[in-house]
Tab-separated table of C-alpha atoms in Angstrom:
chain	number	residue	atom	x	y	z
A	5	UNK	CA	-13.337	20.479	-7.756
A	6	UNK	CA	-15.870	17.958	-8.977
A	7	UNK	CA	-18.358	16.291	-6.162
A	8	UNK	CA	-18.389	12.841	-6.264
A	9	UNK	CA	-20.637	10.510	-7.713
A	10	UNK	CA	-24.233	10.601	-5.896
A	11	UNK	CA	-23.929	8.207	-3.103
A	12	UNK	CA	-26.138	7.149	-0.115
A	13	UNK	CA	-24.597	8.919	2.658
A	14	UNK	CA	-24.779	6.811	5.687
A	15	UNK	CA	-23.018	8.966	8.355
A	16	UNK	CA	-22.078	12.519	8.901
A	17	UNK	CA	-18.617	13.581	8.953
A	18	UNK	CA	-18.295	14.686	12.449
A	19	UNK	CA	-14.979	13.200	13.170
A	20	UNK	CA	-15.938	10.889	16.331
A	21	UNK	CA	-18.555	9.091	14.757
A	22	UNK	CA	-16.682	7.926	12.013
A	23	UNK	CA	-14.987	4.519	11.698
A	24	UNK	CA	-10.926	5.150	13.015
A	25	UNK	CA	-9.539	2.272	10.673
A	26	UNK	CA	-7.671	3.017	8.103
A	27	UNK	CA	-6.188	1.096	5.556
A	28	UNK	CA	-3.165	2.403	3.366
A	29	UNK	CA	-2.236	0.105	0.280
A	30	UNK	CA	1.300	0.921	-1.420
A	31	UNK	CA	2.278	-0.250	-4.622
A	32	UNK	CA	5.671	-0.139	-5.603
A	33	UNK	CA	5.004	0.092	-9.480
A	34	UNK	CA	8.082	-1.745	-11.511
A	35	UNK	CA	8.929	-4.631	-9.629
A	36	UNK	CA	10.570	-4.364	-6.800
A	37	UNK	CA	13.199	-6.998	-6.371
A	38	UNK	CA	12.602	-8.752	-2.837
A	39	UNK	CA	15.859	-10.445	-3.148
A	40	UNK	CA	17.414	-7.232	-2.681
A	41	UNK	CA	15.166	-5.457	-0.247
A	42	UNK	CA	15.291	-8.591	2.006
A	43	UNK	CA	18.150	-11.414	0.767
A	44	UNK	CA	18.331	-14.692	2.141
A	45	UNK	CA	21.549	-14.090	3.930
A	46	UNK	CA	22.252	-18.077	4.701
A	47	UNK	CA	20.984	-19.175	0.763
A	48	UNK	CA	24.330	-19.752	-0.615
A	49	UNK	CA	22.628	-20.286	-4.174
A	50	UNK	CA	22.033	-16.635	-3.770
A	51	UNK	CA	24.990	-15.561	-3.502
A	52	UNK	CA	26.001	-17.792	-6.459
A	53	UNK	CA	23.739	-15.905	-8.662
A	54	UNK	CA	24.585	-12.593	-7.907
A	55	UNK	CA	28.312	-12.499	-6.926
A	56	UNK	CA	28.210	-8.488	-7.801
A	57	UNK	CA	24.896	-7.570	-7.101
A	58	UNK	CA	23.945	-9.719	-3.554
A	59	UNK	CA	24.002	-8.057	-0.162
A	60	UNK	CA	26.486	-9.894	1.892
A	61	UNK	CA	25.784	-10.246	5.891
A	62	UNK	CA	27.880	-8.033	6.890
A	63	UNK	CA	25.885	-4.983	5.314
A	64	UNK	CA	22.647	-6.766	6.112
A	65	UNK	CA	20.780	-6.275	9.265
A	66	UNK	CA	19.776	-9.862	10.259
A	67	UNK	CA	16.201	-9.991	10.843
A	68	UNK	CA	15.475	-14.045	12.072
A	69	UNK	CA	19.099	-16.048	11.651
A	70	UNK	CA	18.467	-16.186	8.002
A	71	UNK	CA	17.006	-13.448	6.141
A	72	UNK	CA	18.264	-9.997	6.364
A	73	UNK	CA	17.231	-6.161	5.494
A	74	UNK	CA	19.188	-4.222	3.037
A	75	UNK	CA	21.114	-1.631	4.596
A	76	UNK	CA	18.922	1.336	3.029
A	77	UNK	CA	15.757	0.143	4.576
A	78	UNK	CA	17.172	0.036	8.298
A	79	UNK	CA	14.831	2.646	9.224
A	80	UNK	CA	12.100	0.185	8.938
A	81	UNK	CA	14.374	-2.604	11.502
A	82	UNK	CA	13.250	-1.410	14.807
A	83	UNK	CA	9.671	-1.568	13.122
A	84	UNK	CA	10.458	-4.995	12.899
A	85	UNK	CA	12.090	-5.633	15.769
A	86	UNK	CA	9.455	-4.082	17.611
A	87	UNK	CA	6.714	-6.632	16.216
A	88	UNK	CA	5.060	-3.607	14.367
A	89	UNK	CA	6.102	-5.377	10.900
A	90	UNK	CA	5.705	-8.303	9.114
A	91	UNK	CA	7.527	-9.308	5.873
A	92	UNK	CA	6.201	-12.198	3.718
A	93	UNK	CA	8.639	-13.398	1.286
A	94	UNK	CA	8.133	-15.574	-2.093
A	95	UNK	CA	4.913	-13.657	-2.523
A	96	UNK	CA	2.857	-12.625	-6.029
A	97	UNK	CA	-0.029	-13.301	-7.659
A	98	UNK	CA	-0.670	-16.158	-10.273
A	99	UNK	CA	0.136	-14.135	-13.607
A	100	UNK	CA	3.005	-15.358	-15.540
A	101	UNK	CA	3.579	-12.928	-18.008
A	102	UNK	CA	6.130	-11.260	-16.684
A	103	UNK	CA	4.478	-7.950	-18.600
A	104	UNK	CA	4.001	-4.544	-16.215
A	105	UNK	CA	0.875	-3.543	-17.277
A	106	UNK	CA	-1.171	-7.292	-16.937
A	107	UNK	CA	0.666	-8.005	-13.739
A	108	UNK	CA	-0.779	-4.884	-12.279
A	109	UNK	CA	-3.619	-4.919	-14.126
A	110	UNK	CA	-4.772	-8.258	-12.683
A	111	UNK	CA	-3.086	-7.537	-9.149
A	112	UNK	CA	-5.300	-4.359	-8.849
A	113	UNK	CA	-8.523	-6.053	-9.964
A	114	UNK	CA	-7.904	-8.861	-7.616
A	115	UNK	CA	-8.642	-11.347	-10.197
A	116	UNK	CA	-9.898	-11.471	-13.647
A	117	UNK	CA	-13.253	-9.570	-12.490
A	118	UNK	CA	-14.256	-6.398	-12.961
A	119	UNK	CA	-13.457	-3.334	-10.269
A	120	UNK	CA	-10.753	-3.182	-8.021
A	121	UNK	CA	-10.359	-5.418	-5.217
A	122	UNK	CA	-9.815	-2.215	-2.638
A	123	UNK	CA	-12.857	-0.562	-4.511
A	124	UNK	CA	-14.979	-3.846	-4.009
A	125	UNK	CA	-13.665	-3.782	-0.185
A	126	UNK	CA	-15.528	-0.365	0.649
A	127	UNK	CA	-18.235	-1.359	-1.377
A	128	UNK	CA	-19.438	-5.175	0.044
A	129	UNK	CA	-18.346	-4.457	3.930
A	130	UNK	CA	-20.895	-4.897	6.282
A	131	UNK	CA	-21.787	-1.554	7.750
A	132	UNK	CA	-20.145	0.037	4.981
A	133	UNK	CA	-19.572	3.704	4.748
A	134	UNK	CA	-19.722	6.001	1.936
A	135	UNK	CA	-18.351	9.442	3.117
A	136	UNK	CA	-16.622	11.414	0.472
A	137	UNK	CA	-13.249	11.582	1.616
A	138	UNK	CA	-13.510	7.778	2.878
A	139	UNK	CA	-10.951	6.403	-0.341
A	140	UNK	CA	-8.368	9.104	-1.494
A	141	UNK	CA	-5.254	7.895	-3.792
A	142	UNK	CA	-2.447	10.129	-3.636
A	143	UNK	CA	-1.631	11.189	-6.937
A	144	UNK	CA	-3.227	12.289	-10.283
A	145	UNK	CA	-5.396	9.378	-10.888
A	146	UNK	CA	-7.370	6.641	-8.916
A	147	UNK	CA	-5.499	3.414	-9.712
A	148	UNK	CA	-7.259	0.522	-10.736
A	149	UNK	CA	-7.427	-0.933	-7.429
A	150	UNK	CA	-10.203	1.753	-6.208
A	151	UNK	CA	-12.599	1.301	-8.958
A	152	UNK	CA	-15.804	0.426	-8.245
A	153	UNK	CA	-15.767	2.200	-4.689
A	154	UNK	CA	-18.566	4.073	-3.504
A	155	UNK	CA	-16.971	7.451	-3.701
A	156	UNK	CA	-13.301	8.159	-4.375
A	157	UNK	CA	-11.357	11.034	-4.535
A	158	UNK	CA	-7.497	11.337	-5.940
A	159	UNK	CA	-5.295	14.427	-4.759
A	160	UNK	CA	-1.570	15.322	-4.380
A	161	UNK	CA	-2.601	17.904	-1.122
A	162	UNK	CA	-4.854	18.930	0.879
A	163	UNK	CA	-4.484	22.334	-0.720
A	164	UNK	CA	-6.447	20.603	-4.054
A	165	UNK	CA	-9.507	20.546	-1.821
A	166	UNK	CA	-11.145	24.047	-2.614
A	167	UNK	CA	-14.200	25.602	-3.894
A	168	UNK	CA	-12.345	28.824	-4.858
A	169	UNK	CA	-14.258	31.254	-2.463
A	170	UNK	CA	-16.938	31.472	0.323
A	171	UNK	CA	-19.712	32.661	-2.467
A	172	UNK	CA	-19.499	29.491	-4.317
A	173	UNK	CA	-19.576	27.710	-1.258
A	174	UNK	CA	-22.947	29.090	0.498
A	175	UNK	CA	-24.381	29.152	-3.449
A	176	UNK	CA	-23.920	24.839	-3.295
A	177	UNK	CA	-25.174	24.801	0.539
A	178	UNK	CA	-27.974	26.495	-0.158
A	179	UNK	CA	-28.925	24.333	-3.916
A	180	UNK	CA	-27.827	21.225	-1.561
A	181	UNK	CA	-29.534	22.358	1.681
A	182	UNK	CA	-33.261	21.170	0.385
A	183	UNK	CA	-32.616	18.294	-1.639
A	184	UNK	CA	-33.428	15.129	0.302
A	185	UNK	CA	-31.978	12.918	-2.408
A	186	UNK	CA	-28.978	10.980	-3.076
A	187	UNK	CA	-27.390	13.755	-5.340
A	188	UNK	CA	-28.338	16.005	-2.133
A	189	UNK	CA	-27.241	14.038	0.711
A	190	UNK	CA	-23.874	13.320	-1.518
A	191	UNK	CA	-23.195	17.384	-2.105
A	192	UNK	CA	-23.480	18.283	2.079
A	193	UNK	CA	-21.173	15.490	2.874
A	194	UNK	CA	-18.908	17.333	0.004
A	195	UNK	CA	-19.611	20.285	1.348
A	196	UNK	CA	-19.211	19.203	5.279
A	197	UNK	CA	-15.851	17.614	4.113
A	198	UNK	CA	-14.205	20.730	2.881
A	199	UNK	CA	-14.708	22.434	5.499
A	200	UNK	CA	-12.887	20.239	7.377
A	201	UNK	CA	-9.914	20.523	4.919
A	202	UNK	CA	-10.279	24.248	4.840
A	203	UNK	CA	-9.631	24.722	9.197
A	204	UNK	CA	-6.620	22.166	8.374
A	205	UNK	CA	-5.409	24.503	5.694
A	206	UNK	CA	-4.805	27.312	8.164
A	207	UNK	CA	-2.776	25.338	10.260
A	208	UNK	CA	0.605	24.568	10.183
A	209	UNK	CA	1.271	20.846	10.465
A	210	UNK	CA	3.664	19.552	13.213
A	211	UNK	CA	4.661	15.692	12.920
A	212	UNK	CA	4.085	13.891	16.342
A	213	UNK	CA	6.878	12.460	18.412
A	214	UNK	CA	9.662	13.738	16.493
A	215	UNK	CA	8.939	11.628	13.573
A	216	UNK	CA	10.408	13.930	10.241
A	217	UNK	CA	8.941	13.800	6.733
A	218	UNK	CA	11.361	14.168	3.995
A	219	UNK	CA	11.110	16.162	1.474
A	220	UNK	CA	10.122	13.598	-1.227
A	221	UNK	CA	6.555	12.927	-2.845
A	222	UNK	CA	6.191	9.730	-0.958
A	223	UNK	CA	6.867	10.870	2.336
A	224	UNK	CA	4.619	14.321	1.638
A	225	UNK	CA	2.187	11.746	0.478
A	226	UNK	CA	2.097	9.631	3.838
A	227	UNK	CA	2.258	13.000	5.837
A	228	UNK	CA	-0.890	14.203	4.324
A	229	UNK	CA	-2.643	10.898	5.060
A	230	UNK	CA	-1.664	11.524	8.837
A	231	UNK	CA	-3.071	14.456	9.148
A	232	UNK	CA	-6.272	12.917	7.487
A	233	UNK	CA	-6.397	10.274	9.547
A	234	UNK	CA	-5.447	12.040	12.413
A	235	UNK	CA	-8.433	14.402	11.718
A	236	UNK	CA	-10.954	12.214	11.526
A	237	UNK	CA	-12.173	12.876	8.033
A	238	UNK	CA	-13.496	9.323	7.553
A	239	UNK	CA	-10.533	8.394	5.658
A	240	UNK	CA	-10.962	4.388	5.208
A	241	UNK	CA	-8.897	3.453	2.506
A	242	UNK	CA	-5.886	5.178	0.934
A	243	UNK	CA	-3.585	4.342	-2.316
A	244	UNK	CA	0.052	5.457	-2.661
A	245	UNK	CA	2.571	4.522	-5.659
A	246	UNK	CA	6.437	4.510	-5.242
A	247	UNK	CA	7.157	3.960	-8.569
A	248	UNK	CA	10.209	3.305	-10.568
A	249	UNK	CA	11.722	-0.415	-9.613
A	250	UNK	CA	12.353	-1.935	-13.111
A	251	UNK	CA	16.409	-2.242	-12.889
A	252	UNK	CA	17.028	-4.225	-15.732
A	253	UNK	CA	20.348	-1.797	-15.585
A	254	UNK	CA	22.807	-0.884	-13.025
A	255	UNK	CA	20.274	-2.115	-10.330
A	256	UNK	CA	22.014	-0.001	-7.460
A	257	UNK	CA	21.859	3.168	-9.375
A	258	UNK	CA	18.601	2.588	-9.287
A	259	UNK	CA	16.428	1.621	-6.697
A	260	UNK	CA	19.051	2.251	-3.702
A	261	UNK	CA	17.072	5.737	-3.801
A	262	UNK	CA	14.202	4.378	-4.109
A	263	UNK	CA	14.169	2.056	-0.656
A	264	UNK	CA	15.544	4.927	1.654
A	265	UNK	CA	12.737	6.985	0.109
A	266	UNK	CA	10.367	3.286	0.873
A	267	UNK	CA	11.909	3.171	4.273
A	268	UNK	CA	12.542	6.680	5.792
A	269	UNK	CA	8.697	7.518	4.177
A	270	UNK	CA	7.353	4.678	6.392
A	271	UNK	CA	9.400	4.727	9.284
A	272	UNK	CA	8.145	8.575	9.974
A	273	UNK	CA	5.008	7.484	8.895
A	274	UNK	CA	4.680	5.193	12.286
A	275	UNK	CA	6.293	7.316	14.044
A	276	UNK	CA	3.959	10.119	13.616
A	277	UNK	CA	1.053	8.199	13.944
A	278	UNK	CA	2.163	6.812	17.487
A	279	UNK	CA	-0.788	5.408	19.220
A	280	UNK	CA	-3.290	5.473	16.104
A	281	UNK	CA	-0.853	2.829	14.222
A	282	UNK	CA	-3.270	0.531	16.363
A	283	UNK	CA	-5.997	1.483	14.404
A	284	UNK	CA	-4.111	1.474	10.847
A	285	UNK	CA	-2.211	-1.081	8.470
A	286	UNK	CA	-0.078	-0.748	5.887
A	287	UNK	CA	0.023	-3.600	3.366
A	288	UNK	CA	3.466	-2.682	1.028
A	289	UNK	CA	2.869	-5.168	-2.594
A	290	UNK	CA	4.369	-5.705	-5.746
A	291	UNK	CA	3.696	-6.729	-9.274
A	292	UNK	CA	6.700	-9.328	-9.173
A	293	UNK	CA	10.125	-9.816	-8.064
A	294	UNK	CA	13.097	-9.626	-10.368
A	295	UNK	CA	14.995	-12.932	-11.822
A	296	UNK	CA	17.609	-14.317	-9.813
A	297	UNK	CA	20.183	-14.397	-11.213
A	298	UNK	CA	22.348	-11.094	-12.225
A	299	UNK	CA	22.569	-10.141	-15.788
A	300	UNK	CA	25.752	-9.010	-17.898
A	301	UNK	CA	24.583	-4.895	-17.130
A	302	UNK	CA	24.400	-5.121	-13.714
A	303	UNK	CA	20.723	-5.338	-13.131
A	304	UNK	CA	18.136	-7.985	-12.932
A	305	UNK	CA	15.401	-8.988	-15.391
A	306	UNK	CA	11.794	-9.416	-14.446
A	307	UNK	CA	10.730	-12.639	-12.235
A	308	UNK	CA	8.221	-13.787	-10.541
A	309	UNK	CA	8.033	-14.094	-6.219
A	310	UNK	CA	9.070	-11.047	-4.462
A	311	UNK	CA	8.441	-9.581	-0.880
A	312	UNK	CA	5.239	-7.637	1.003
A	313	UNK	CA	5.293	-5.401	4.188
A	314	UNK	CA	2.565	-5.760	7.054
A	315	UNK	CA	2.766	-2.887	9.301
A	316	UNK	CA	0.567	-1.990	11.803
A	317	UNK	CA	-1.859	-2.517	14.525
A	318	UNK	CA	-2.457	-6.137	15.527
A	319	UNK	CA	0.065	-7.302	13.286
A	320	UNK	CA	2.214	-10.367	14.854
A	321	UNK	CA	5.456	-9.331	13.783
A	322	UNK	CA	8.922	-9.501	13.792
A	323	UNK	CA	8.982	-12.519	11.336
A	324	UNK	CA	9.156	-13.159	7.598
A	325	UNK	CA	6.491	-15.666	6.846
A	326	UNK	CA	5.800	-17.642	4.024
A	327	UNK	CA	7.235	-20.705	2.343
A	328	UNK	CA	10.784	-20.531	0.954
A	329	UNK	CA	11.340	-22.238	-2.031
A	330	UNK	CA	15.356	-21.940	-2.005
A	331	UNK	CA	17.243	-20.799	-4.638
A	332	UNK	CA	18.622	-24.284	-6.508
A	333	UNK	CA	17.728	-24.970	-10.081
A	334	UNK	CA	15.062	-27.565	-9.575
A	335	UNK	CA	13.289	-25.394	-7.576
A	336	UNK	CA	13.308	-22.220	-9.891
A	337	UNK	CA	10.617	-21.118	-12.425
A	338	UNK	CA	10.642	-20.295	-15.927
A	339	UNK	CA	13.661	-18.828	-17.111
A	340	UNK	CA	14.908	-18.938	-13.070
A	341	UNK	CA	12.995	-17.146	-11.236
A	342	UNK	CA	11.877	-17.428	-7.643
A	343	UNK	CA	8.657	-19.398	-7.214
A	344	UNK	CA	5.313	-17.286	-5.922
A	345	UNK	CA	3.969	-19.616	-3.144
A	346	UNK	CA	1.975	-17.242	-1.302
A	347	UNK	CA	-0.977	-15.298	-3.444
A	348	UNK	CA	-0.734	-11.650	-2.452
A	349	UNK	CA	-5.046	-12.225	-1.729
A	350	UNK	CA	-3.971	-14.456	1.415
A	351	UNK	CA	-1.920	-11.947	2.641
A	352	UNK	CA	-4.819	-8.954	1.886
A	353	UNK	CA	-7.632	-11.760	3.245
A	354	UNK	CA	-6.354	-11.372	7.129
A	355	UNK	CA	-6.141	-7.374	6.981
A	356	UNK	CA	-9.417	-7.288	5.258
A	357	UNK	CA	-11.125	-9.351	7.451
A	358	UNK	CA	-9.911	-7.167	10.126
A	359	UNK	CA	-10.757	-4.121	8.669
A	360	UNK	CA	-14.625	-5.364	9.200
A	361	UNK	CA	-15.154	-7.680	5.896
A	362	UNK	CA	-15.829	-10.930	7.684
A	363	UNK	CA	-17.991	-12.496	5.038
A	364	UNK	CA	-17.359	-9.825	2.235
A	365	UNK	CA	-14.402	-12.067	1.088
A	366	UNK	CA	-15.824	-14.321	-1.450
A	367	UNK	CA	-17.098	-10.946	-3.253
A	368	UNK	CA	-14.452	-8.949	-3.080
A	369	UNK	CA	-12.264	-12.360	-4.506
A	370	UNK	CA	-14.323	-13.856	-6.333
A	371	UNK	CA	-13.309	-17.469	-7.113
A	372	UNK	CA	-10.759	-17.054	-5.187
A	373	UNK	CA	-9.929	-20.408	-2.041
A	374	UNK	CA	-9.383	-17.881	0.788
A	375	UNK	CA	-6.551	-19.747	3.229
A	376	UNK	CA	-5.551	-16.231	4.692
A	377	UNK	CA	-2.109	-15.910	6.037
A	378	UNK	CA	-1.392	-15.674	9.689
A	379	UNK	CA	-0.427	-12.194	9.992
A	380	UNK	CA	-2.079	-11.308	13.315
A	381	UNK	CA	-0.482	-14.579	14.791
């Protein structure tokens, strides 16, 4: 395993000196169509444009006397019903391509500037801290969105996290022990880090409270971040794709997997964390929504506004927020698509500020009129 890039260390990882708030970013890469995931039940313009694909009310489960959830993602209704989630609806960014790669690309930097808008977040915070497992994405790569950060780390398990044996081990405490540099101080917080990983190696993992991982790389994903979290590594920011939305064909075929993989994977997520949830927010985004209206192979081309999920402690919810558009033809954009009219940044703005960036805002987006959105009420 490589060590990370030389950083100024400005804590030591022993678990209850570290920061507890965590901040888990999930990107659902192919975009996911909101009008699906949560239809306006009482839009009869909806139901216009998609006499085979909508969700009627009677599958739905009504969330405030017009929108509803899609059947598949009931495991996440309680959450809402509960006031642990939020749901803002008509949401994007400004991009108007309606291409994959520059939606994301520009979604992920937070702008057009250069880094990642999570990276930027670690890096500008007052009282900002540097510890090497404080950013992990889980998967093969660190997506755009963590670039720039002091120190990140991408992994699929905890089991990546290895040195190979106890010789190599003592070898780099001992080259690392005298150096009073950066490269020094960064190789003993390496070094104090995996040997945190390696006690929760030998132990067998037990969800709390009954909550139940399946078996899926999402869910396996979110369960290692509990036990992170829940170990106090210094874990402050985390990245987790559920790719695979893009259902220009036979729509139900397929993302119906996808959102009981979205909502089981989040549902035990919360569950596990029980108490801690106070301390940690999940922000669910997308690069757009899907058109409107159905097209002639049962799927949906791409669009424009789709949905985001809040979750987590502090978060006023049980509502969707947001300004609907509707659905009529003078109100549609482009081709017919649903309008964006809330930037994904003043949904991000409220959770970063509480996540300790009052001030950091205008630098992590720059140019950017912050009017955040009032998640926490």
């Amino acid at each position: 395993m490589l060590l990370p890039t030389p950083v100024v260390t400005q804590t030591a990882l022993t678990g209850d000196a570290d920061d507890p708030r965590a901040l888990i970013v999930i990107f659902l890469r192919g975009a996911a169509d909101g009008l699906t995931l949560v239809p306006p039940l009482l839009d009869d313009d909806y139901h216009r444009a998609r006499p085979r694909l909508r969700v009627s009310p009677r599958e739905a489960l009504m969330l405030d006397g017009f929108f509803g959830l899609h059947p598949l993602l009931a495991p996440l209704h309680s959450l809402y019903t509960n006031g642990t989630l939020a749901i803002v609806h008509a949401a994007g960014s400004e991009d108007t391509t309606r291409s994959h790669f520059e939606a994301q690309d520009l979604m992920e930097h937070g702008g057009v500037t250069a880094g990642g808008w999570l990276g930027r977040f670690l890096r500008y915070r007052p009282r900002a801290r540097h510890g090497a497992l404080s950013a992990i994405a889980v998967g093969r790569e660190l997506p755009l969105s963590l670039r720039g950060a002091p120190a990140a780390t991408a992994m699929q398990s905890i089991d990546e996290f290895s040195l190979g044996n106890d010789r190599m081990a003592g070898a780099l405490a001992l080259l690392y022990g005298g150096e009073r540099d950066m490269i020094g101080e960064a190789g003993r917080e390496t070094l104090a880090a995996l040997a945190r990983i390696e006690k929760l190696r030998g132990t067998l993992y037990v969800p709390d409270h009954g909550a139940t991982y399946a078996r899926d790389d999402f869910a396996q994903g979110l369960m290692q971040l509990a036990r992170l979290l829940k170990a106090r590594v210094g874990l402050e920011a985390a990245s987790i794709d559920v790719g695979g939305w893009d259902s220009h064909f036979t729509q139900g075929a397929v993302i119906d997997p996808l959102m009981v993989k979205l909502g089981g994977g989040l549902a035990a997520f919360a569950r596990d964390m029980g108490a801690q949830m106070a301390t940690t927010t999940v922000v669910v985004m997308t690069e757009f929504g899907r058109r409107v209206a159905e097209n002639a192979s049962f799927g949906t081309d791409h669009g424009r506004g789709s949905v985001m999920f809040v979750m987590g402690g502090g978060v006023h919810g049980g509502r969707v927020l947001g300004s609907w558009p509707g659905l009529t033809g003078s109100t549609l954009e482009g081709p017919g698509d649903l309008p964006v009219t809330t930037n994904y940044r003043q949904v991000l703005a409220p959770i970063l500020e509480r996540h300790a960036s009052r001030g950091a805002l205008e630098k992590i987006f720059p140019g950017m009129i912050i009017e955040p959105l009032g998640v926490y009420g």
